[in-house]
Amino acid sequence: MANTVNQPGGPSSTAANPPAIDPVWEVVGDWNWTAESAHTFSDGVAQSFQGIDFTSRNTALAGTLEVGSSGLEIGISGSQATSRYYHTNMTGPVVFAALDDIVSGYSLADTVVIQCVMNPVVDTVQGSNESNQHVYGGLLVFDGGYGDPSTGNWYQANWYRGLSAATNYYHARYGGGTAANAGDNVVTTDTGGAAPRFVELVIYPGTGWSSAISLDTSIQAPFSVSTGVYYGNMETSLPQDIGSGGTISPGTTPDFTLRPSNIKVGMWAAYLTLGGGLRASEITVTFERFRVLKRKS
């Protein structure tokens, strides 16, 4: 069931009537991509929207990466090479901006929420090798690294689906750093139905973060969503099974690999084919809204 927020003296929230903002939050950036100027991205070339520069990377791994009347669209088919986010592999097409450009005076003492409303669609499922096909789309927080191998560090909250079934999942993962198999830090939960449409990532002071992901088709108030809620931090130098062995200490000092000076926030998609073989499916992830809020002092 979709989350609704009742406004004082008013109706429940809808796309045309968004939820009232809690007075502890300040909206510092809000992009309705369906109303922004049309633009086709070129890799590494910044484009200004509302005075903030947005840049694309891994652009050649998308068939479509543009802003149009439907929103910010990332389309990927079998015509492009495989893409993913796993450990130091950061090849999913992404459009991003520097967080300190959006949040004036951003520091490690701040709590920041990034949100999006998106529409992920599997346009075509190939007739064989479906078990090796995996598709994704959502929000990404990272240090600007891209490609494979990358030296970047990152975490994400997103939609995930394996194309051998119709099941859609809430999904969160982090990677980078120096640990072997660091991309194994992952969690998935069946949505119980359609692909998720709303995604939220919270960047806490220090290295902590959390997600919330839902089937809502409009923007939601911060911390109001109760599905797809996962937590993590950027202890990227530690093994993925932290805390499970006698010699592994969960109290190890976290890596401050993501700092105000290098944090980027963005929207991404990927189409992964494992083990080679036929690659002929197609997805389109269209981002309709992207919003950034800061907790007031």
mmCIF file of C-alpha atoms in Angstrom:
data_model
loop_
_atom_site.group_PDB
_atom_site.id
_atom_site.type_symbol
_atom_site.label_atom_id
_atom_site.label_comp_id
_atom_site.label_asym_id
_atom_site.label_seq_id
_atom_site.Cartn_x
_atom_site.Cartn_y
_atom_site.Cartn_z
ATOM 1 C CA MET A 1 0.000 0.000 0.000
ATOM 2 C CA ALA A 2 1.260 3.465 -0.856
ATOM 3 C CA ASN A 3 2.272 5.771 1.937
ATOM 4 C CA THR A 4 0.086 8.832 2.422
ATOM 5 C CA VAL A 5 0.797 11.909 4.462
ATOM 6 C CA ASN A 6 -2.156 13.912 5.740
ATOM 7 C CA GLN A 7 -1.475 17.637 5.740
ATOM 8 C CA PRO A 8 -2.960 19.812 8.480
ATOM 9 C CA GLY A 9 -6.269 21.121 7.195
ATOM 10 C CA GLY A 10 -5.783 19.459 3.814
ATOM 11 C CA PRO A 11 -6.035 16.214 1.833
ATOM 12 C CA SER A 12 -3.549 13.359 1.532
ATOM 13 C CA SER A 13 -0.452 13.966 -0.564
ATOM 14 C CA THR A 14 -0.447 13.425 -4.316
ATOM 15 C CA ALA A 15 1.949 14.367 -7.102
ATOM 16 C CA ALA A 16 0.049 17.658 -7.475
ATOM 17 C CA ASN A 17 -0.295 18.129 -3.734
ATOM 18 C CA PRO A 18 3.029 17.026 -2.157
ATOM 19 C CA PRO A 19 3.317 16.394 1.572
ATOM 20 C CA ALA A 20 4.005 19.329 3.826
ATOM 21 C CA ILE A 21 7.661 19.621 4.847
ATOM 22 C CA ASP A 22 8.474 19.033 8.501
ATOM 23 C CA PRO A 23 9.812 22.321 9.911
ATOM 24 C CA VAL A 24 13.120 20.626 10.786
ATOM 25 C CA TRP A 25 13.881 20.100 7.086
ATOM 26 C CA GLU A 26 14.930 22.625 4.451
ATOM 27 C CA VAL A 27 14.517 21.805 0.758
ATOM 28 C CA VAL A 28 17.814 22.887 -0.833
ATOM 29 C CA GLY A 29 17.241 21.477 -4.314
ATOM 30 C CA ASP A 30 14.238 20.151 -6.233
ATOM 31 C CA TRP A 31 14.301 19.158 -9.896
ATOM 32 C CA ASN A 32 11.142 18.191 -11.764
ATOM 33 C CA TRP A 33 12.842 16.568 -14.729
ATOM 34 C CA THR A 34 9.653 16.590 -16.799
ATOM 35 C CA ALA A 35 9.790 20.404 -16.760
ATOM 36 C CA GLU A 36 13.546 20.957 -17.224
ATOM 37 C CA SER A 37 15.072 21.935 -20.560
ATOM 38 C CA ALA A 38 15.672 19.077 -22.982
ATOM 39 C CA HIS A 39 19.264 17.882 -23.038
ATOM 40 C CA THR A 40 21.300 14.918 -24.281
ATOM 41 C CA PHE A 41 24.279 14.154 -22.060
ATOM 42 C CA SER A 42 27.844 13.749 -23.273
ATOM 43 C CA ASP A 43 30.292 11.889 -21.062
ATOM 44 C CA GLY A 44 32.044 14.128 -18.555
ATOM 45 C CA VAL A 45 30.418 17.321 -19.866
ATOM 46 C CA ALA A 46 28.495 19.298 -17.243
ATOM 47 C CA GLN A 47 25.070 20.765 -17.932
ATOM 48 C CA SER A 48 23.455 23.321 -15.619
ATOM 49 C CA PHE A 49 19.926 22.793 -14.322
ATOM 50 C CA GLN A 50 18.645 25.435 -11.896
ATOM 51 C CA GLY A 51 22.202 26.683 -11.459
ATOM 52 C CA ILE A 52 23.651 23.285 -10.481
ATOM 53 C CA ASP A 53 25.986 21.350 -12.791
ATOM 54 C CA PHE A 54 24.949 17.764 -13.570
ATOM 55 C CA THR A 55 27.422 15.442 -15.288
ATOM 56 C CA SER A 56 27.112 11.961 -16.786
ATOM 57 C CA ARG A 57 29.613 9.107 -16.645
ATOM 58 C CA ASN A 58 29.641 5.673 -18.294
ATOM 59 C CA THR A 59 27.520 7.382 -20.933
ATOM 60 C CA ALA A 60 28.519 4.990 -23.725
ATOM 61 C CA LEU A 61 26.920 2.148 -21.735
ATOM 62 C CA ALA A 62 23.479 3.730 -22.213
ATOM 63 C CA GLY A 63 21.597 3.836 -25.479
ATOM 64 C CA THR A 64 19.665 6.864 -24.187
ATOM 65 C CA LEU A 65 20.817 9.351 -21.557
ATOM 66 C CA GLU A 66 18.783 12.516 -21.845
ATOM 67 C CA VAL A 67 16.270 14.896 -20.310
ATOM 68 C CA GLY A 68 12.964 15.078 -22.183
ATOM 69 C CA SER A 69 9.261 15.554 -21.614
ATOM 70 C CA SER A 70 9.014 12.267 -19.662
ATOM 71 C CA GLY A 71 11.935 13.105 -17.379
ATOM 72 C CA LEU A 72 15.594 12.142 -17.130
ATOM 73 C CA GLU A 73 15.763 8.904 -19.079
ATOM 74 C CA ILE A 74 18.433 6.201 -18.969
ATOM 75 C CA GLY A 75 17.779 3.525 -21.583
ATOM 76 C CA ILE A 76 20.001 0.439 -21.896
ATOM 77 C CA SER A 77 19.762 -2.493 -24.300
ATOM 78 C CA GLY A 78 21.842 -5.433 -25.468
ATOM 79 C CA SER A 79 23.556 -3.093 -27.907
ATOM 80 C CA GLN A 80 25.591 -1.694 -25.013
ATOM 81 C CA ALA A 81 28.234 -3.598 -23.045
ATOM 82 C CA THR A 82 27.350 -5.012 -19.619
ATOM 83 C CA SER A 83 27.243 -2.620 -16.649
ATOM 84 C CA ARG A 84 26.985 -2.869 -12.867
ATOM 85 C CA TYR A 85 28.107 -1.584 -9.455
ATOM 86 C CA TYR A 86 30.129 -4.200 -7.590
ATOM 87 C CA HIS A 87 33.274 -3.564 -5.482
ATOM 88 C CA THR A 88 35.528 -1.486 -7.802
ATOM 89 C CA ASN A 89 33.350 -2.037 -10.882
ATOM 90 C CA MET A 90 31.382 1.227 -11.281
ATOM 91 C CA THR A 91 30.092 1.013 -14.848
ATOM 92 C CA GLY A 92 26.377 1.827 -14.555
ATOM 93 C CA PRO A 93 25.401 5.000 -16.454
ATOM 94 C CA VAL A 94 24.901 7.814 -13.932
ATOM 95 C CA VAL A 95 23.939 11.512 -13.855
ATOM 96 C CA PHE A 96 25.196 13.318 -10.764
ATOM 97 C CA ALA A 97 26.041 16.603 -9.053
ATOM 98 C CA ALA A 98 28.462 17.556 -6.271
ATOM 99 C CA LEU A 99 26.612 17.611 -2.956
ATOM 100 C CA ASP A 100 28.428 20.720 -1.708
ATOM 101 C CA ASP A 101 27.162 22.582 -4.795
ATOM 102 C CA ILE A 102 23.582 21.752 -3.794
ATOM 103 C CA VAL A 103 23.954 22.118 -0.009
ATOM 104 C CA SER A 104 25.722 25.394 0.729
ATOM 105 C CA GLY A 105 28.269 25.013 3.533
ATOM 106 C CA TYR A 106 27.825 21.227 3.683
ATOM 107 C CA SER A 107 29.897 19.575 6.428
ATOM 108 C CA LEU A 108 30.240 16.232 8.237
ATOM 109 C CA ALA A 109 27.929 17.608 10.932
ATOM 110 C CA ASP A 110 24.973 17.780 8.518
ATOM 111 C CA THR A 111 22.190 15.274 7.884
ATOM 112 C CA VAL A 112 21.095 15.318 4.236
ATOM 113 C CA VAL A 113 18.253 13.457 2.504
ATOM 114 C CA ILE A 114 18.245 12.754 -1.228
ATOM 115 C CA GLN A 115 15.095 11.455 -2.894
ATOM 116 C CA CYS A 116 13.813 10.545 -6.325
ATOM 117 C CA VAL A 117 10.634 9.464 -8.050
ATOM 118 C CA MET A 118 11.381 7.165 -10.964
ATOM 119 C CA ASN A 119 9.674 4.789 -13.357
ATOM 120 C CA PRO A 120 11.710 1.626 -14.080
ATOM 121 C CA VAL A 121 10.439 -0.439 -17.015
ATOM 122 C CA VAL A 122 11.681 -3.694 -18.512
ATOM 123 C CA ASP A 123 10.906 -3.082 -22.172
ATOM 124 C CA THR A 124 12.107 -6.426 -23.529
ATOM 125 C CA VAL A 125 13.132 -9.760 -22.002
ATOM 126 C CA GLN A 126 15.214 -11.938 -24.312
ATOM 127 C CA GLY A 127 14.114 -15.479 -25.077
ATOM 128 C CA SER A 128 17.085 -17.283 -23.502
ATOM 129 C CA ASN A 129 19.917 -16.772 -20.986
ATOM 130 C CA GLU A 130 17.496 -14.826 -18.783
ATOM 131 C CA SER A 131 19.033 -16.236 -15.596
ATOM 132 C CA ASN A 132 22.219 -14.272 -16.302
ATOM 133 C CA GLN A 133 20.400 -10.965 -16.870
ATOM 134 C CA HIS A 134 20.057 -8.431 -14.005
ATOM 135 C CA VAL A 135 18.734 -4.870 -14.118
ATOM 136 C CA TYR A 136 18.874 -1.943 -11.698
ATOM 137 C CA GLY A 137 18.014 1.734 -11.235
ATOM 138 C CA GLY A 138 17.945 4.258 -8.375
ATOM 139 C CA LEU A 139 20.065 6.641 -6.288
ATOM 140 C CA LEU A 140 23.833 6.652 -5.832
ATOM 141 C CA VAL A 141 26.162 8.407 -3.367
ATOM 142 C CA PHE A 142 29.819 8.200 -4.389
ATOM 143 C CA ASP A 143 33.109 10.049 -4.760
ATOM 144 C CA GLY A 144 32.991 10.519 -8.529
ATOM 145 C CA GLY A 145 34.758 7.276 -9.440
ATOM 146 C CA TYR A 146 33.590 5.397 -12.524
ATOM 147 C CA GLY A 147 34.600 2.629 -14.918
ATOM 148 C CA ASP A 148 36.224 -0.746 -14.249
ATOM 149 C CA PRO A 149 38.420 -0.945 -12.335
ATOM 150 C CA SER A 150 37.600 2.218 -10.429
ATOM 151 C CA THR A 151 39.247 3.580 -7.307
ATOM 152 C CA GLY A 152 35.910 4.995 -6.169
ATOM 153 C CA ASN A 153 33.755 4.321 -3.114
ATOM 154 C CA TRP A 154 29.965 4.284 -3.184
ATOM 155 C CA TYR A 155 26.618 3.218 -1.776
ATOM 156 C CA GLN A 156 23.215 2.989 -3.424
ATOM 157 C CA ALA A 157 19.502 2.320 -2.952
ATOM 158 C CA ASN A 158 17.531 1.112 -5.916
ATOM 159 C CA TRP A 159 15.247 -1.221 -7.833
ATOM 160 C CA TYR A 160 16.575 -4.651 -8.776
ATOM 161 C CA ARG A 161 15.158 -7.456 -10.914
ATOM 162 C CA GLY A 162 16.606 -10.694 -12.282
ATOM 163 C CA LEU A 163 15.074 -11.249 -15.697
ATOM 164 C CA SER A 164 14.442 -14.984 -15.213
ATOM 165 C CA ALA A 165 11.419 -13.976 -13.089
ATOM 166 C CA ALA A 166 8.976 -11.094 -12.769
ATOM 167 C CA THR A 167 9.837 -10.399 -9.120
ATOM 168 C CA ASN A 168 10.871 -6.820 -8.267
ATOM 169 C CA TYR A 169 13.094 -6.040 -5.289
ATOM 170 C CA TYR A 170 14.098 -3.225 -2.981
ATOM 171 C CA HIS A 171 17.905 -3.273 -3.043
ATOM 172 C CA ALA A 172 20.829 -1.543 -1.321
ATOM 173 C CA ARG A 173 24.574 -2.091 -1.652
ATOM 174 C CA TYR A 174 27.933 -0.465 -1.040
ATOM 175 C CA GLY A 175 31.380 -1.034 -2.506
ATOM 176 C CA GLY A 176 34.832 0.266 -3.305
ATOM 177 C CA GLY A 177 37.660 0.358 -0.824
ATOM 178 C CA THR A 178 40.346 -2.299 -0.447
ATOM 179 C CA ALA A 179 38.465 -5.335 0.874
ATOM 180 C CA ALA A 180 38.064 -8.405 -1.335
ATOM 181 C CA ASN A 181 34.470 -8.880 -2.523
ATOM 182 C CA ALA A 182 33.432 -5.554 -0.978
ATOM 183 C CA GLY A 183 30.398 -5.438 -3.276
ATOM 184 C CA ASP A 184 28.914 -8.429 -1.451
ATOM 185 C CA ASN A 185 27.559 -5.986 1.137
ATOM 186 C CA VAL A 186 24.029 -6.175 -0.273
ATOM 187 C CA VAL A 187 20.428 -6.610 0.843
ATOM 188 C CA THR A 188 17.302 -7.344 -1.213
ATOM 189 C CA THR A 189 13.621 -7.558 -0.280
ATOM 190 C CA ASP A 190 10.724 -8.561 -2.513
ATOM 191 C CA THR A 191 8.429 -5.561 -3.105
ATOM 192 C CA GLY A 192 5.443 -7.884 -3.252
ATOM 193 C CA GLY A 193 4.404 -6.419 -6.578
ATOM 194 C CA ALA A 194 5.541 -3.734 -8.986
ATOM 195 C CA ALA A 195 8.904 -2.046 -9.370
ATOM 196 C CA PRO A 196 9.606 0.587 -6.690
ATOM 197 C CA ARG A 197 9.024 4.190 -7.704
ATOM 198 C CA PHE A 198 10.231 6.222 -4.698
ATOM 199 C CA VAL A 199 13.791 6.042 -3.334
ATOM 200 C CA GLU A 200 15.357 7.875 -0.388
ATOM 201 C CA LEU A 201 18.954 7.904 0.853
ATOM 202 C CA VAL A 202 19.908 9.644 4.103
ATOM 203 C CA ILE A 203 23.506 10.789 4.597
ATOM 204 C CA TYR A 204 24.203 11.070 8.324
ATOM 205 C CA PRO A 205 27.080 12.904 10.040
ATOM 206 C CA GLY A 206 30.293 10.889 9.704
ATOM 207 C CA THR A 207 30.032 7.737 7.591
ATOM 208 C CA GLY A 208 26.509 6.435 8.276
ATOM 209 C CA TRP A 209 23.651 6.174 5.791
ATOM 210 C CA SER A 210 20.187 4.663 5.475
ATOM 211 C CA SER A 211 17.654 3.999 2.747
ATOM 212 C CA ALA A 212 13.903 3.835 2.297
ATOM 213 C CA ILE A 213 12.293 2.546 -0.905
ATOM 214 C CA SER A 214 8.621 2.171 -1.765
ATOM 215 C CA LEU A 215 5.953 1.777 -4.446
ATOM 216 C CA ASP A 216 4.801 5.390 -3.937
ATOM 217 C CA THR A 217 4.497 7.309 -7.194
ATOM 218 C CA SER A 218 5.019 10.768 -5.638
ATOM 219 C CA ILE A 219 7.568 12.391 -3.380
ATOM 220 C CA GLN A 220 7.282 11.531 0.338
ATOM 221 C CA ALA A 221 8.176 13.316 3.570
ATOM 222 C CA PRO A 222 11.609 12.336 4.961
ATOM 223 C CA PHE A 223 11.560 9.198 7.137
ATOM 224 C CA SER A 224 7.871 8.534 6.394
ATOM 225 C CA VAL A 225 8.458 5.363 4.333
ATOM 226 C CA SER A 226 8.696 2.033 6.165
ATOM 227 C CA THR A 227 9.695 -0.325 3.324
ATOM 228 C CA GLY A 228 13.153 -0.866 1.872
ATOM 229 C CA VAL A 229 14.695 0.529 5.067
ATOM 230 C CA TYR A 230 18.351 -0.489 5.339
ATOM 231 C CA TYR A 231 21.371 0.915 7.199
ATOM 232 C CA GLY A 232 25.109 0.951 6.556
ATOM 233 C CA ASN A 233 28.358 2.857 6.886
ATOM 234 C CA MET A 234 31.510 3.298 4.855
ATOM 235 C CA GLU A 235 33.819 0.816 6.618
ATOM 236 C CA THR A 236 35.140 -0.114 3.181
ATOM 237 C CA SER A 237 38.516 -1.464 4.344
ATOM 238 C CA LEU A 238 36.789 -4.249 6.302
ATOM 239 C CA PRO A 239 35.682 -7.635 4.911
ATOM 240 C CA GLN A 240 32.067 -8.075 3.934
ATOM 241 C CA ASP A 241 31.402 -10.530 6.784
ATOM 242 C CA ILE A 242 32.250 -7.949 9.460
ATOM 243 C CA GLY A 243 31.363 -9.095 12.954
ATOM 244 C CA SER A 244 30.917 -12.786 12.069
ATOM 245 C CA GLY A 245 34.366 -14.042 13.070
ATOM 246 C CA GLY A 246 36.383 -13.991 16.261
ATOM 247 C CA THR A 247 39.153 -11.881 14.770
ATOM 248 C CA ILE A 248 36.897 -9.300 13.129
ATOM 249 C CA SER A 249 35.975 -6.287 15.232
ATOM 250 C CA PRO A 250 32.822 -4.348 14.339
ATOM 251 C CA GLY A 251 34.276 -1.439 16.333
ATOM 252 C CA THR A 252 37.033 -0.751 13.817
ATOM 253 C CA THR A 253 37.331 2.919 12.892
ATOM 254 C CA PRO A 254 35.321 3.632 9.704
ATOM 255 C CA ASP A 255 37.003 4.893 6.552
ATOM 256 C CA PHE A 256 36.163 8.538 5.854
ATOM 257 C CA THR A 257 36.365 7.796 2.163
ATOM 258 C CA LEU A 258 33.314 9.921 1.385
ATOM 259 C CA ARG A 259 33.773 13.474 2.627
ATOM 260 C CA PRO A 260 32.044 16.806 1.972
ATOM 261 C CA SER A 261 34.818 17.689 -0.472
ATOM 262 C CA ASN A 262 34.192 14.674 -2.719
ATOM 263 C CA ILE A 263 30.604 13.420 -2.253
ATOM 264 C CA LYS A 264 28.507 13.260 -5.401
ATOM 265 C CA VAL A 265 24.806 12.331 -5.527
ATOM 266 C CA GLY A 266 23.044 11.032 -8.572
ATOM 267 C CA MET A 267 20.649 8.827 -10.489
ATOM 268 C CA TRP A 268 21.783 5.644 -12.212
ATOM 269 C CA ALA A 269 20.789 2.466 -14.020
ATOM 270 C CA ALA A 270 22.580 -0.708 -15.067
ATOM 271 C CA TYR A 271 22.015 -3.860 -17.118
ATOM 272 C CA LEU A 272 24.308 -6.713 -16.106
ATOM 273 C CA THR A 273 24.955 -9.913 -18.079
ATOM 274 C CA LEU A 274 26.921 -12.536 -16.158
ATOM 275 C CA GLY A 275 29.128 -15.102 -17.849
ATOM 276 C CA GLY A 276 28.773 -13.781 -21.361
ATOM 277 C CA GLY A 277 26.214 -15.343 -23.686
ATOM 278 C CA LEU A 278 23.165 -13.772 -25.275
ATOM 279 C CA ARG A 279 22.438 -10.193 -24.241
ATOM 280 C CA ALA A 280 19.253 -8.889 -25.874
ATOM 281 C CA SER A 281 16.962 -7.430 -23.204
ATOM 282 C CA GLU A 282 16.159 -3.732 -22.782
ATOM 283 C CA ILE A 283 15.259 -1.416 -19.885
ATOM 284 C CA THR A 284 14.309 2.213 -19.437
ATOM 285 C CA VAL A 285 14.589 3.983 -16.086
ATOM 286 C CA THR A 286 12.977 7.439 -16.174
ATOM 287 C CA PHE A 287 13.594 9.810 -13.271
ATOM 288 C CA GLU A 288 10.731 12.259 -12.839
ATOM 289 C CA ARG A 289 11.854 14.072 -9.677
ATOM 290 C CA PHE A 290 15.093 14.563 -7.723
ATOM 291 C CA ARG A 291 15.036 16.354 -4.361
ATOM 292 C CA VAL A 292 17.635 17.199 -1.701
ATOM 293 C CA LEU A 293 16.826 18.267 1.860
ATOM 294 C CA LYS A 294 19.018 19.344 4.779
ATOM 295 C CA ARG A 295 18.147 19.041 8.447
ATOM 296 C CA LYS A 296 18.020 22.493 10.009
ATOM 297 C CA SER A 297 20.417 23.275 12.855
#
